[in-house]
Each structure stands twice: as structure tokens, then as C-alpha cells.
XYZ file of C-alpha atoms in Angstrom:
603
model
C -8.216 3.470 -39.222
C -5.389 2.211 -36.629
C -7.788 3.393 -33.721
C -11.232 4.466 -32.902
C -12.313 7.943 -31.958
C -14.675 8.072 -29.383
C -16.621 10.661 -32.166
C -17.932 7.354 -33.660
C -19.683 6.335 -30.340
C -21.534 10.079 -30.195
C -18.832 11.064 -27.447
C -15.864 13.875 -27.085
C -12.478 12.171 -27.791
C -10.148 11.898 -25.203
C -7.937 15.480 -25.114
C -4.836 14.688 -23.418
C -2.573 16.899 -21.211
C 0.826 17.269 -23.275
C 1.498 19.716 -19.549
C 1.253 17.200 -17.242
C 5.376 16.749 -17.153
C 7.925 13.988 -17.001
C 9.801 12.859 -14.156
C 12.477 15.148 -13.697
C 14.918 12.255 -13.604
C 14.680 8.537 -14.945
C 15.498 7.070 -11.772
C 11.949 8.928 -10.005
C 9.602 5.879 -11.029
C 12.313 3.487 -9.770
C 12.814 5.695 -6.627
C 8.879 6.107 -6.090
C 8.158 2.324 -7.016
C 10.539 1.470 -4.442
C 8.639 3.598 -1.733
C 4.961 1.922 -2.458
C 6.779 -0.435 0.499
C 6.143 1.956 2.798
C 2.804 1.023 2.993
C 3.033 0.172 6.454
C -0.175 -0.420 7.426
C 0.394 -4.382 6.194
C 2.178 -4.772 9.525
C -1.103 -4.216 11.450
C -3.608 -6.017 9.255
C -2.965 -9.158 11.052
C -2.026 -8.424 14.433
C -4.945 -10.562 15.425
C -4.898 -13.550 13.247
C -1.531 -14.514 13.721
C 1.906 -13.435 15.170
C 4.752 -12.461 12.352
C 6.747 -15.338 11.873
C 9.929 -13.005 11.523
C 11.501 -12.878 7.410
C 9.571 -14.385 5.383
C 10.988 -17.036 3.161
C 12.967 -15.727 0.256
C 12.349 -18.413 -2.320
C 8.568 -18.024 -1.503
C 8.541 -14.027 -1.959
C 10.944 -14.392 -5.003
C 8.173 -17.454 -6.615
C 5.664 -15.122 -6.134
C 7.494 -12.155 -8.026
C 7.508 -14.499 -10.621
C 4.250 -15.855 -10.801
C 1.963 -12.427 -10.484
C 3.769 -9.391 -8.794
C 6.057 -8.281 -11.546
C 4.086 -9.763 -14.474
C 1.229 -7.381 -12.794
C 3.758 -4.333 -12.160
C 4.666 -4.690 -15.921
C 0.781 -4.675 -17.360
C -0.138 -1.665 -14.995
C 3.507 0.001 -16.176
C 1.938 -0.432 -19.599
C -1.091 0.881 -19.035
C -0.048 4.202 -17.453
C 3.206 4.694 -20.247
C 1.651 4.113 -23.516
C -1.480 6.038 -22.629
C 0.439 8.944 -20.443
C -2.743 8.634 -18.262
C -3.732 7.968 -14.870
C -5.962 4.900 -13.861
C -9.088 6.362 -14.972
C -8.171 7.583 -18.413
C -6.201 4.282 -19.067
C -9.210 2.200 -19.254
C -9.621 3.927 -22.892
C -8.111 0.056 -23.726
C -11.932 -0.862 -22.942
C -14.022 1.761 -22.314
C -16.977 -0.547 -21.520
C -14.749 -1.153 -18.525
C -14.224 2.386 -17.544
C -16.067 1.870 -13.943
C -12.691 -0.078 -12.687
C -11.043 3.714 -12.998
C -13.861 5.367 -10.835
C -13.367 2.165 -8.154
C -10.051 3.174 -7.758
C -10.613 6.146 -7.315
C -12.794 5.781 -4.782
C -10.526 3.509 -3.019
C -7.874 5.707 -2.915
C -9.975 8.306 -1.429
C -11.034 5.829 1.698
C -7.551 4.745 2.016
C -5.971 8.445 2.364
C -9.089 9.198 4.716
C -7.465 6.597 7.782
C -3.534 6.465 6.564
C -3.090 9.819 8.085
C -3.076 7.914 11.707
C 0.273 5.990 10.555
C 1.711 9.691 10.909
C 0.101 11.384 13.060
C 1.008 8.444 15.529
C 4.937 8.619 14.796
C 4.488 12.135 15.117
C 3.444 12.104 18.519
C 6.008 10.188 19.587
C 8.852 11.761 17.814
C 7.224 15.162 19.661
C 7.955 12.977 22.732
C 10.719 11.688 22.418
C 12.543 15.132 22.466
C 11.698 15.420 26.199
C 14.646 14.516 28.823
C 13.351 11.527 30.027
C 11.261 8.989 27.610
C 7.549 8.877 28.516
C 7.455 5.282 28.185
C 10.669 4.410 29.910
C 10.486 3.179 33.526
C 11.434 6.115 34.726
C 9.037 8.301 32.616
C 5.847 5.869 33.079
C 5.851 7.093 37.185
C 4.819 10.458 35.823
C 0.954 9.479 33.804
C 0.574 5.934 34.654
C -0.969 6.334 38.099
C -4.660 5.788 35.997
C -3.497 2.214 34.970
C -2.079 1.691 38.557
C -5.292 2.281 40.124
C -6.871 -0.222 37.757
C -4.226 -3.119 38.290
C -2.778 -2.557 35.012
C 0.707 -4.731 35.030
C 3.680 -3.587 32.474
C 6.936 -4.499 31.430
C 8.050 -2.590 34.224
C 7.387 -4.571 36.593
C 9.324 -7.486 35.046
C 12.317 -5.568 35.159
C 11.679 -4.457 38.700
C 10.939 -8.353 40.088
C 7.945 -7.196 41.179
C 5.748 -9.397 38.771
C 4.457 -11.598 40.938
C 1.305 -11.835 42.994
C 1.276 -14.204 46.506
C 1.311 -17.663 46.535
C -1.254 -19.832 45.571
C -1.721 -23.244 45.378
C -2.344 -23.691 41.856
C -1.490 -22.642 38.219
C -1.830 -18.893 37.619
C -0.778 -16.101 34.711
C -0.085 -12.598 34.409
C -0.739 -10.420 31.603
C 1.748 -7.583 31.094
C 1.636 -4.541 28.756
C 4.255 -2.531 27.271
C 5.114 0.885 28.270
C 4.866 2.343 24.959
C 1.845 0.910 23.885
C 0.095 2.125 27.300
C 1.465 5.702 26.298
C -0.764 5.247 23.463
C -3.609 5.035 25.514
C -2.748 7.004 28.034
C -3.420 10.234 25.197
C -6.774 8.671 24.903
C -7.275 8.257 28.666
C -8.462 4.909 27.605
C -7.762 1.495 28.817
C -9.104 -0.787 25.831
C -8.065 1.576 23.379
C -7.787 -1.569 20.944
C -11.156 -3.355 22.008
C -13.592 -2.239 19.306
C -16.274 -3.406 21.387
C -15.450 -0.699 24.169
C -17.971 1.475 25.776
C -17.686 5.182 25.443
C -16.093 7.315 22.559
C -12.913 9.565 23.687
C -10.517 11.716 21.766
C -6.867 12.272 22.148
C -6.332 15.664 21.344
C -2.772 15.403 20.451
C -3.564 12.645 17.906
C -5.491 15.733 16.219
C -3.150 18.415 16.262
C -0.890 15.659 14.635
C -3.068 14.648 12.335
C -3.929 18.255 11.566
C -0.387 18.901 11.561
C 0.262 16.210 9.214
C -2.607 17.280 6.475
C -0.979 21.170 6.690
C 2.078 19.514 5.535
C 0.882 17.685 2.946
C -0.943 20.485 1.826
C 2.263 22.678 1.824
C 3.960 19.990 -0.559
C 1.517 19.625 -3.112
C 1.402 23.692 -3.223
C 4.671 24.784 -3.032
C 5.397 21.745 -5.632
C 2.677 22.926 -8.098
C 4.455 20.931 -11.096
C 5.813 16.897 -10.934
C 9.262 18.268 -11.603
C 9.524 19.718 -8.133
C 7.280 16.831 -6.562
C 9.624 14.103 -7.986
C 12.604 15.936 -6.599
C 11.182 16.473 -3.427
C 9.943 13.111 -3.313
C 13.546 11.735 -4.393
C 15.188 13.172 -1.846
C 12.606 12.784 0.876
C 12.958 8.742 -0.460
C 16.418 8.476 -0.071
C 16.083 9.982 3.544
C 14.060 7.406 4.695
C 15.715 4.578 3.186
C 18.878 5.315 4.700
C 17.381 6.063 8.260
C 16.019 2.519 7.392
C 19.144 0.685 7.293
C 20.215 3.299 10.377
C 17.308 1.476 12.527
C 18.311 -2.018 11.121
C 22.039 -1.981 12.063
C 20.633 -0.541 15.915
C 17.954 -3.207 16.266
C 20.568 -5.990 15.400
C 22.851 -5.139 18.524
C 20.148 -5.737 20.638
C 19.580 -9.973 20.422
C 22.410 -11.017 22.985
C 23.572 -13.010 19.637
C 23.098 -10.699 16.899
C 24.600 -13.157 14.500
C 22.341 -15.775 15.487
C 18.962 -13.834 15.579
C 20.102 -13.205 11.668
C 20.293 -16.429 10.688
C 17.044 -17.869 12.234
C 15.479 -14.588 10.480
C 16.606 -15.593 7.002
C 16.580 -19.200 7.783
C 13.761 -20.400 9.891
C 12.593 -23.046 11.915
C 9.785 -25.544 9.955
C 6.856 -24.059 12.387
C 8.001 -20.456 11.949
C 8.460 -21.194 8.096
C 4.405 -22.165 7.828
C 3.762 -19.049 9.364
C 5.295 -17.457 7.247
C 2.893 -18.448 4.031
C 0.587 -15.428 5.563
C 3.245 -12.953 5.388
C 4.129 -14.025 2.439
C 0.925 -12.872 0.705
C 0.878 -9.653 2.723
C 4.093 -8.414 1.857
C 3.166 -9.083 -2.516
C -0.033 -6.876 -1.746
C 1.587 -4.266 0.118
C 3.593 -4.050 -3.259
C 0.990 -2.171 -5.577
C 0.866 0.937 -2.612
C -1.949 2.135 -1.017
C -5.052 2.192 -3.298
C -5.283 0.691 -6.137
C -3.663 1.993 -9.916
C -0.870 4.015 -8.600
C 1.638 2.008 -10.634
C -0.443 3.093 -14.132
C -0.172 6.934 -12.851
C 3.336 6.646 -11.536
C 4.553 4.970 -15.225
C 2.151 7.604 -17.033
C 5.125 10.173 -16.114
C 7.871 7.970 -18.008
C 8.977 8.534 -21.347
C 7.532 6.765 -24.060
C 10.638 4.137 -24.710
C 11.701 3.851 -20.888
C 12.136 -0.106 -20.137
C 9.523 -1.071 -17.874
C 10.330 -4.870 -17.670
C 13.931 -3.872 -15.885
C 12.286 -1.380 -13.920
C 9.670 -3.757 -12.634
C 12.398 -5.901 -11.859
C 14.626 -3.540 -10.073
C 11.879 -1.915 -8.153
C 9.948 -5.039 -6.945
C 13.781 -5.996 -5.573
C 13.808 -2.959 -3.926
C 10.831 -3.079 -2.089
C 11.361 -6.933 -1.079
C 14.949 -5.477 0.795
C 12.668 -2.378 2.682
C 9.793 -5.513 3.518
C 13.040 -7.371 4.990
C 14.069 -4.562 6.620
C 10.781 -3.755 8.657
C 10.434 -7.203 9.252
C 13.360 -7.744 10.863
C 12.707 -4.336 12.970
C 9.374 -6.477 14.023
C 11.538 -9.815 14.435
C 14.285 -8.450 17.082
C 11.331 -7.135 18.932
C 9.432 -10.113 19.167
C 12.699 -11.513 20.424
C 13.199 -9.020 22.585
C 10.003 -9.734 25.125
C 9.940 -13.394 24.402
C 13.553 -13.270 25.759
C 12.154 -10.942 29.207
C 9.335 -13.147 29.345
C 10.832 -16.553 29.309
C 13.411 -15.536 32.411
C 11.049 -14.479 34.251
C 8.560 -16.931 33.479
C 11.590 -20.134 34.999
C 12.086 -18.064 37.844
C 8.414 -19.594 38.626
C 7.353 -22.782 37.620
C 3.965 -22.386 38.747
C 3.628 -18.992 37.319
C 2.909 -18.052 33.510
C 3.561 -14.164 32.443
C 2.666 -13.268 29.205
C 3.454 -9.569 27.233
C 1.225 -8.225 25.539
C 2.070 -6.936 22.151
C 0.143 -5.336 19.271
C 1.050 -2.791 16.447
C 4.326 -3.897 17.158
C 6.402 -1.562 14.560
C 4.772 1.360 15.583
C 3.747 0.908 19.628
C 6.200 -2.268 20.989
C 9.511 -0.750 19.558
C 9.115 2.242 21.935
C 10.166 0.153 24.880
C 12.783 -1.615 22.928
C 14.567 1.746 22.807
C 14.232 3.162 25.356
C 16.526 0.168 26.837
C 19.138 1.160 24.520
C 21.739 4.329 25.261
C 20.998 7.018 23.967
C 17.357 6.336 23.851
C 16.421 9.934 22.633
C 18.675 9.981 20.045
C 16.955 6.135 18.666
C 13.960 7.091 19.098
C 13.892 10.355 17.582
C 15.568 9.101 14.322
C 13.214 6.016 14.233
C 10.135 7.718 14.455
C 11.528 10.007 12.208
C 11.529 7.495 9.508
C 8.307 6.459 9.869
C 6.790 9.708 9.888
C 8.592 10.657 6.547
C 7.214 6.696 5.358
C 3.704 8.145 5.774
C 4.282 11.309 4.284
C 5.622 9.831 1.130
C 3.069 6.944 1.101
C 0.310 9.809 1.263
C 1.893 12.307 -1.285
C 2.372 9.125 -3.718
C -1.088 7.837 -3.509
C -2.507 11.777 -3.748
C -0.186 12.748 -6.709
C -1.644 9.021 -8.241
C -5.580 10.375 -7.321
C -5.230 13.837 -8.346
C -3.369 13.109 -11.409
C -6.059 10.810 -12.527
C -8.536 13.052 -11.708
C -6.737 15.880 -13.846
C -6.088 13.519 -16.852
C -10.249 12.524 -17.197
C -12.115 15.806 -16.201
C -10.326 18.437 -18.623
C -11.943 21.072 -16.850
C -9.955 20.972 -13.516
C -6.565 21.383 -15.585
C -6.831 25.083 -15.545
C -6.810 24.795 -11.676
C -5.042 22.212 -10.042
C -3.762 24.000 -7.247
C -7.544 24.753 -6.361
C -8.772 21.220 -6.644
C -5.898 19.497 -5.139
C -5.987 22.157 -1.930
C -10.060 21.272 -1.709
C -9.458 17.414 -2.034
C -6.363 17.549 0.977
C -8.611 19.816 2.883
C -12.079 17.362 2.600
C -9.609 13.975 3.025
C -8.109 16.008 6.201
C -11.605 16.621 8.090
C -12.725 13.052 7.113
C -9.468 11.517 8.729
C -9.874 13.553 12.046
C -12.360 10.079 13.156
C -9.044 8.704 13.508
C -8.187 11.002 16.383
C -11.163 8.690 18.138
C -10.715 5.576 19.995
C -13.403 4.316 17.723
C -12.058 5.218 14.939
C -7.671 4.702 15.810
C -8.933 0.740 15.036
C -10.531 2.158 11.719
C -7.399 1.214 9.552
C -7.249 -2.395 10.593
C -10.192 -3.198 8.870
C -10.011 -0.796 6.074
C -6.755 -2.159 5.310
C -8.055 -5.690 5.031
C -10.857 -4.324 3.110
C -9.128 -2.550 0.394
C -6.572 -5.979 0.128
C -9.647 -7.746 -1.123
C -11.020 -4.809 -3.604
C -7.272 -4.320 -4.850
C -6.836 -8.244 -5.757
C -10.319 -8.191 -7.350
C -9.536 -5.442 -9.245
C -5.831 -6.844 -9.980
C -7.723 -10.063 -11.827
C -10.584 -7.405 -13.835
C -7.147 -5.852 -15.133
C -6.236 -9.591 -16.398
C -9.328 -9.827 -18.273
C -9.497 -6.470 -19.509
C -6.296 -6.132 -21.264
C -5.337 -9.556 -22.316
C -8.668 -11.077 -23.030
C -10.760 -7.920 -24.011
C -8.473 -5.924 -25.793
C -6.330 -9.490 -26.524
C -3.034 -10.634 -26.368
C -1.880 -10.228 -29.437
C -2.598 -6.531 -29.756
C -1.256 -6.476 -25.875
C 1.924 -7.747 -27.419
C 2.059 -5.829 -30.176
C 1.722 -2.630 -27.953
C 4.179 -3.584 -25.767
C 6.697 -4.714 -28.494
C 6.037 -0.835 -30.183
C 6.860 0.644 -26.699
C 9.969 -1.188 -25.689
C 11.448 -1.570 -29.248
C 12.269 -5.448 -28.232
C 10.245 -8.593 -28.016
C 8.125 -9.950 -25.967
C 8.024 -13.762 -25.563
C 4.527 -15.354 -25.882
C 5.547 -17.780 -22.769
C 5.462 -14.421 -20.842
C 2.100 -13.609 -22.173
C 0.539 -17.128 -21.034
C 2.088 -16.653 -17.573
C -0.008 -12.971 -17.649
C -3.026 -14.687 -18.973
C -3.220 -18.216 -16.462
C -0.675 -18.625 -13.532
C -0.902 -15.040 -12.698
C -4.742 -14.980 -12.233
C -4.920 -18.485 -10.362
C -2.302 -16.852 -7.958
C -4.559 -14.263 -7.705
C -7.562 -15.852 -6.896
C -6.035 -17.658 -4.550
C -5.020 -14.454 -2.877
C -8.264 -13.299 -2.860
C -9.959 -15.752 -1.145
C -7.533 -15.596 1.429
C -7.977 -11.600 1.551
C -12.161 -12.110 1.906
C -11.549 -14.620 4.641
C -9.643 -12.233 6.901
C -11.766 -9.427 6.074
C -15.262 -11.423 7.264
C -13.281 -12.300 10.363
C -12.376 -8.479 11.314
C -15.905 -7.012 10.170
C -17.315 -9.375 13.456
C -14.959 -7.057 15.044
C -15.966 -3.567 14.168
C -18.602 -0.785 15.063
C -21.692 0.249 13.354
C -19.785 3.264 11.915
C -16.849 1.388 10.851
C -19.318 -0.666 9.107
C -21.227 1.693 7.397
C -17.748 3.491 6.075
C -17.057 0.274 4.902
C -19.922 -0.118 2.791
C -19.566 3.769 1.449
C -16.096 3.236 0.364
C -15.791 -0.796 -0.737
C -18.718 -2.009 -1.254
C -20.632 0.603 -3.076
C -18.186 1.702 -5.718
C -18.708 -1.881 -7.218
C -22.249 -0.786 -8.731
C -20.044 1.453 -11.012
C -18.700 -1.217 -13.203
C -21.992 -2.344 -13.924
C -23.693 1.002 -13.899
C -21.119 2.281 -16.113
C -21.263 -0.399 -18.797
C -24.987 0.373 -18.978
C -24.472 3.829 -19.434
C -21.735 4.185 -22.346
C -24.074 1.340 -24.056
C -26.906 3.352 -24.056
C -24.852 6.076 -25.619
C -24.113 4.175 -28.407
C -26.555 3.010 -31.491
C -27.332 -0.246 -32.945
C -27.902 -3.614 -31.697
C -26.871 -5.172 -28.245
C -24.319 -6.779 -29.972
C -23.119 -4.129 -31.601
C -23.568 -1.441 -28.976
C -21.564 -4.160 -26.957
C -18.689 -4.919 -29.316
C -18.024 -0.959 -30.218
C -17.690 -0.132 -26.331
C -15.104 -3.135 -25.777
C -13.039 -1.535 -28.640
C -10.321 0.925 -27.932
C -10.960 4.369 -28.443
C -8.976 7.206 -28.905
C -5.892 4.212 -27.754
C -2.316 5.500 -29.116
C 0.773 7.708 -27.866
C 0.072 11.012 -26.440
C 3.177 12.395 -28.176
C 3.208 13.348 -32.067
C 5.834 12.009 -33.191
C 5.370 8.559 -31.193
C 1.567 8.663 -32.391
C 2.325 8.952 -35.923
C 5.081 5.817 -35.797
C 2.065 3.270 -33.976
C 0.069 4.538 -36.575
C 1.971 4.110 -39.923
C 3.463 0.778 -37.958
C -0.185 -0.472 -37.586
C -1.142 0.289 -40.761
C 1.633 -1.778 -42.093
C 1.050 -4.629 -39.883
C -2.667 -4.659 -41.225
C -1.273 -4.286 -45.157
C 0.700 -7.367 -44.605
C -2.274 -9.327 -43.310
C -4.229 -8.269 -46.027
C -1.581 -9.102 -48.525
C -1.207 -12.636 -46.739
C -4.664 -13.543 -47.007
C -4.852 -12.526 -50.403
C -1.915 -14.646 -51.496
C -4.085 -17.475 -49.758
C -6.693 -16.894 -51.531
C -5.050 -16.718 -55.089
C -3.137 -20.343 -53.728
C -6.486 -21.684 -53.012
């Protein structure tokens, strides 16, 4: 027997869905890997701990391609293409393992409960930006800011009006200044300290919700006017394309604005020695942002590829891919650092005494309002920019639900008959959860969640390690992946997947707890307690899991243990592909049979 049936361990064997489609085209997982990068919320995880150094260094992002990120985007490629199975179903390579699935899952779930705010945010200000005059442009901030007048709010405004600063003293003194755009932000809220989780009081922006609510009836639309991946994956496609190239749109406008653009290019590729330490941080953002939103949508994504697509150039080309989109919104962040440190060092020589400081946070969504609206034709900037990050979220959230669902699909056979239902339900419960985010409480939800789910996503990133190349092994690993691809696959490659990658990793993680402690002194009892619902809890599974499929099984601990970390019901989903592994397999066993009896007859 090539493989064990999950009949041996007194369970139902795994019934796959030979209707759960391909991508319509070869070039959707490429397209769709290439879009985890819009998982934008990596440019607010850190808006506290330290300022964006501008690009990152390209021999440090490429090293680290190397070392883990595409070595991990081929093992979870695996996964999801030779089993044609989401990231719970997958885990049929170990089923004593089978908890990781339900983690994700549960991960994903919290993560699509806050990412609606990275749209329904855009959204508001695309609504905005349609009027005459821009809200958040000097001469749109007379009309609302009257509130933050009264309170002896100062904004950039004033800067560009000379009226910045306050009488004469006789010593040192500073000024903090806010940006128009961000102050429209909390001017929905009527709030002041919007981003102060500490702040008294709890206050909802109503426009945030119709967004938000907005945004879910869209997604909702999608998934049921798409009812099969053939449509999704075109839809999807197309949608991708759309952004990328209002992307590059926003890139070539945000480079006129430095005085030199030339210049502001090359100290963004190339720069300075302080900037470049800086940019170790981003560095290990950017790789995590890589995976997508949740954890194990790269094993559903590949689960729609054919059984002999090439998954090592596909890795390659899409973790390319999403380095150029990282550089992309990076630079976007980069010219608009430059940008106010450019308004705030005239001003600040026009008084030596005098020290003026802009404050900036959530700087590709918020600070590049006020950038624009400098430029001509502000409308017209701002209405394709925010635009493109509106259609970023969508996709991000359609990617990470199609990932969820499809999982869901592939390991409770039940729900097959009605997918439409259950995905409807699940967008509908995910929609009310997400409408905290409409809160001022809950707006600085995703900044901790995000930092949260880094940590659980490199933890579970070095369980896969284990699982599949120490558990199941690497030779069979290799074998598998040979059997796939029809090519070899060096062993060198195979000790890079079993020790550099998972130092890399660990590394990461310790990194990814550190920030996390330091933002959990920063949130509410609520945020807390969602927190502990949605990453800390879902850990018992592994363990409760393992307990539970060994209690279904007879004979010894040892045994019971061994039988549950065998494969079960492990081959190709399609006939044809299942009977070559098989009749392979049960050649590559006749041979070692046949060579240890030849050393046996030697001996």
C-alpha cells in the first residue's frame, strides 16, 4: 500500500471535490500571488516604533527571498497542488498535525474581521474627493475645522500661510503641526485623539459605516454573482491588473513632486548608512507581508493549479512581483516623507529659536491626502489614488475569503452542496463583526491585530518546517515534489528548507513577539480580549487536536502516535495522476526491496 486510508485509523477517508475548478487561466496564481502585496496594512504596523526608512535595500530583500520567502512559497505551493486542497485538508501529510489547519482558519477569520477599515477608509475619501473643492485642502479645511480651531489645533496650513508662529519668547520653543488629511479623518469621528488608544469616550463615524457596509455588500455581490473560481479568477485578473497599473499611475505622479525627482530616486534605491539600518525593520515587514493576509492562502491559491504546473518558476516570478508593488508603495510613502520634511525644514531656518514639527501617521493612507491636494488637478489624483487602494482591499479581502471558504468547502463535505449559502452567512457574520472598526476604539484595532497575526503566521511558517520535512521527511518531500514537477530537485535545496530557512525564521519571530508586547501596553480591554479570542486561543487546537485523533486510534502510545504522523489518504486528486504516484511508488519500494535483498545474498 503506497498510502494509508484514514479507514485504518476507524475514520471516513478524505472525499475530495473533483468540482472545485481550475484557474481559468495559468497566469491566475501568478496574477493572485502577485496581489498578496496588497496587504497594506504592513505600512501601519510600525508607525510607532520607527519611521520608514524609504526603499528598503535590494540585496537585503533579494537575501531574504533566498534564504526563507521563496523556499517557503514553494513548500506551501506544494502543499495546496499535490493535495488540490485548502490549508485545512492539506495537513492530511500529518494528520496528527491537523490543528495548524483550524489555526489558520481562525486567523483568517480575525484578520477579515478589521481589514475591512483599509477600504472603507479609501472609500471615504474617494467619496470626497469628487466634491469641487478637496476637504482637506486649505481651502476646504475653513469649512469643518472650526472644532480643532477652538482647541488650538495647528496644521500644515498654517505653514503655508506664515502664520506658524506664536510671540516671542525668550527661550527655546516647538510647535506641533498636523496634516489636513489626517485631521479629516478625525473630523468624521468628531474626535481629536482619534489615534490615542488611551482616549476617553467611544464615538462613531457614521460614514466609516456606510463604507464599511458598503464595502461588505460588495464583496458579497462578488462572491455571488461569481459562484464558480472560473468567474472569480477572471474577475480577480482583471480587477489585478487595474490596480497594478493605477499603481505605477500614482508612482510616476508622486515622483514629480521632490523639486529633484532624479535625486529623491537615487537616495530611495541607494541610501544613506543611517537610513540603510533602518531599513533592517522594513526589511522583515515587507517578507511577511508576502504570504497575504492570514495565514495558508498560498496552499489554497496553488490547490487551483494543475497537477504539473511549475511552482519553483512561479514562486520565483511572483515573489519578484510583489518585491516591485512593495517598492512601489514605498516609494509613494518615501516622496511623502520628503515632502513635509522639506515644508518643515524652511520653515523651521526661518526661526532659529523655533522648532516645528509635522505630525504624520498612517502615512499611505491619511498623509498623502495633503500631498495631492498641492498638485493640479488634485481631484483627478486623488480620485484615481484612492481608487487603487480601495480596489487593493477589495482584492486582498476576496483573496483571503476565496482561501477561507475554499478550505472550509474542501474539509466539511457537507457545505459543498451549498456554497453560495455558507459563503453569503460567513461575509454577512465577518461584516457585523468589522462594524467595531467604524469606532474610534476600534479604527486602532488593526494596528495591533496586524502585529499579532505577524507573530502567529511566522510560528506557524516554522510548524510547516517541521511538519513536512521532518514529520513526513525529506526524502518522501522530495520524492513528491520530483513526481509533481517531472524534474529534480537538488538535496542542497532541501537543507536550505530544513536549517537556514527556519533560523531566519526564528529570528523573525522574535522580532514579531517583541513589537507585539510593545503595542498590547497600548491597547484597550476589548482590543485585548479580541486578541486573546482570535490569537491566542486557537493555539489549544494543536494540542487538543493531537489528543483527539489519538484517542481515535487503537494500540499503544507509540503506536497510536506513529499511525497519526503517517499520511493518510496523501496522493493526487485526479485519476489518472493518482494511479501514476501509485504504480511509481510501488516501483520505487520494489527496487528497495530488490536492493536489500541483493545485500543480503552479498553478505
Amino acid at each position: 500500500m503506497i498510502y494509508e486510508s484514514s479507514y485504518d485509523s476507524g475514520r471516513l477517508p478524505y472525499k475530495p471535490d473533483l468540482a472545485r475548478g481550475y484557474w481559468s487561466k495559468s497566469s491566475d496564481f501568478i496574477f493572485t500571488g502577485i496581489s498578496l502585496a496588497f496587504r497594506l496594512d504592513v505600512f501601519s504596523m510600525a508607525w510607532i516604533v520607527f519611521t520608514y526608512a524609504g526603499c528598503v535595500s535590494v540585496i537585503l530583500y533579494i537575501g531574504a527571498l533566498f534564504l526563507f520567502v521563496v523556499p517557503l512559497f514553494v513548500m506551501q505551493s506544494f502543499l495546496g497542488q499535490f493535495s488540490s486542497s485548502g490549508f485545512i485538508s492539506a495537513f492530511r501529510i500529518a494528520p496528527l498535525f491537523k490543528g495548524i489547519g483550524y489555526i489558520s482558519l481562525a486567523v483568517n477569520l480575525g484578520v477579515l474581521t478589521y481589514y475591512s477599515v483599509f477600504a472603507a477608509v479609501p472609500l471615504l475619501y474617494l467619496i470626497h474627493s469628487l466634491r469641487p473643492t478637496l476637504p482637506w485642502s486649505c481651502e476646504g479645511i475653513k469649512h469643518w475645522s472650526y472644532n480643532f480651531t477652538e482647541n488650538e489645533v495647528r496644521h500644515l496650513c498654517h505653514i503655508l500661510s506664515n502664520d506658524t508662529l506664536p510671540p516671542k519668547k525668550t527661550y527655546f520653543w516647538s510647535v506641533v503641526h498636523q496634516i489636513p488629511s489626517n485631521l479629516f479623518l478625525n473630523s468624521r469621528f468628531n474626535h481629536m485623539k482619534l489615534f490615542e488608544p488611551q482616549s476617553e469616550g467611544f464615538y462613531i463615524s457614521w460614514e466609516v459605516l456606510l463604507c464599511t457596509l458598503l464595502t461588505w455588500s460588495l464583496i458579497a455581490a462578488i462572491f455571488y454573482k461569481c459562484n464558480s473560481l472560473e468567474k472569480l479568477s477572471t474577475v480577480l485578473r482583471y480587477s489585478i491588473f487595474t490596480a497594478i497599473i493605477l499603481l505605477l499611475i500614482a508612482v510616476i505622479r508622486f515622483a514629480l513632486v521632490p523639486q529633484n525627482p532624479w535625486l529623491s530616486l537615487f537616495d530611495f534605491f541607494l541610501p544613506s548608512w543611517d537610513r540603510q539600518l533602518e531599513s533592517f525593520a522594513s526589511v522583515g515587514i515587507f517578507v511577511i507581508s508576502a504570504f497575504g493576509a492570514g495565514w495558508g492562502t498560498i496552499i489554497s491559491l496553488a490547490s487551483f493549479n494543475k497537477f504539473k504546473t511549475k511552482i519553483t518558476q512561479n514562486s520565483w516570478i511572483v515573489c519578484f512581483g510583489q518585491m516591485l508593488v512593495f517598492f512601489c508603495f514605498g516609494y509613494i510613502v518615501y516622496v511623502t516623507d520628503i515632502f513635509y520634511d522639506e515644508i518643515r525644514e524652511a520653515y523651521n531656518s526661518k526661526e532659529p529659536d523655533a522648532w516645528v514639527y509635522i505630525s504624520k501617521f498612517w502615512v499611505l493612507f491619511l498623509s498623502t491626502g495633503s500631498v495631492m491636494a498641492e498638485m493640479s488637478w488634485s481631484n483627478l489624483w486623488c480620485i484615481l489614488y484612492y481608487a487603487m487602494l480601495f480596489l487593493t482591499a477589495l482584492i486582498t479581502i476576496s483573496i483571503s475569503l476565496l482561501s477561507t471558504l475554499q478550505s472550509i468547502f474542501d474539509e466539511f463535505e457537507g457545505y459543498r452542496t451549498r456554497k453560495t449559502e455558507v459563503s453569503l452567512i460567513v461575509i454577512g457574520l465577518l461584516g457585523i463583526c468589522s462594524l467595531y472598526t467604524c469606532s474610534n476604539k476600534g479604527v486602532f484595532l488593526h494596528v495591533i491585530f496586524s502585529n499579532d497575526t505577524v507573530v502567529t503566521q511566522t510560528a506557524l511558517n516554522l510548524l510547516l518546517f517541521f511538519v513536512v520535512l521532518w514529520v513526513y521527511g525529506r526524502v518522501r518531500f522530495q520524492r513528491d515534489l520530483e513526481f509533481m514537477l517531472s524534474q529534480s530537485f537538488s538535496t542542497c535545496k532541501i537543507y536550505v528548507l530544513r536549517f537556514v530557512s527556519p533560523l531566519c525564521l526564528i529570528a523573525l519571530l522574535l522580532a514579531a513577539i517583541f513589537i507585539s508586547v510593545l503595542y498590547h501596553y497600548l491597547g484597550t480591554t476589548v482590543v485585548q480580549i479580541a486578541a486573546l479570542l482570535f490569537i491566542v486561543l486557537p493555539w489549544l487546537y494543536v494540542p487538543g487536536y493531537m489528543t483527539y485523533i489519538m484517542l481515535q486510534t487503537t494500540g499503544t502510545f507509540k503506536t497510536r502516535f506513529k499511525r497519526c504522523c503517517r499520511p493518510m489518504d496523501w496522493y493526487p486528486v485526479e485519476l489518472e495522476d493518482r494511479q501514476r504516484y501509485e504504480q511509481t511508488m510501488r516501483n520505487t519500494d520494489m527496487t528497495h526491496q530488490l536492493h536489500e535483498l541483493e545485500e543480503e545474498t552479498m553478505t
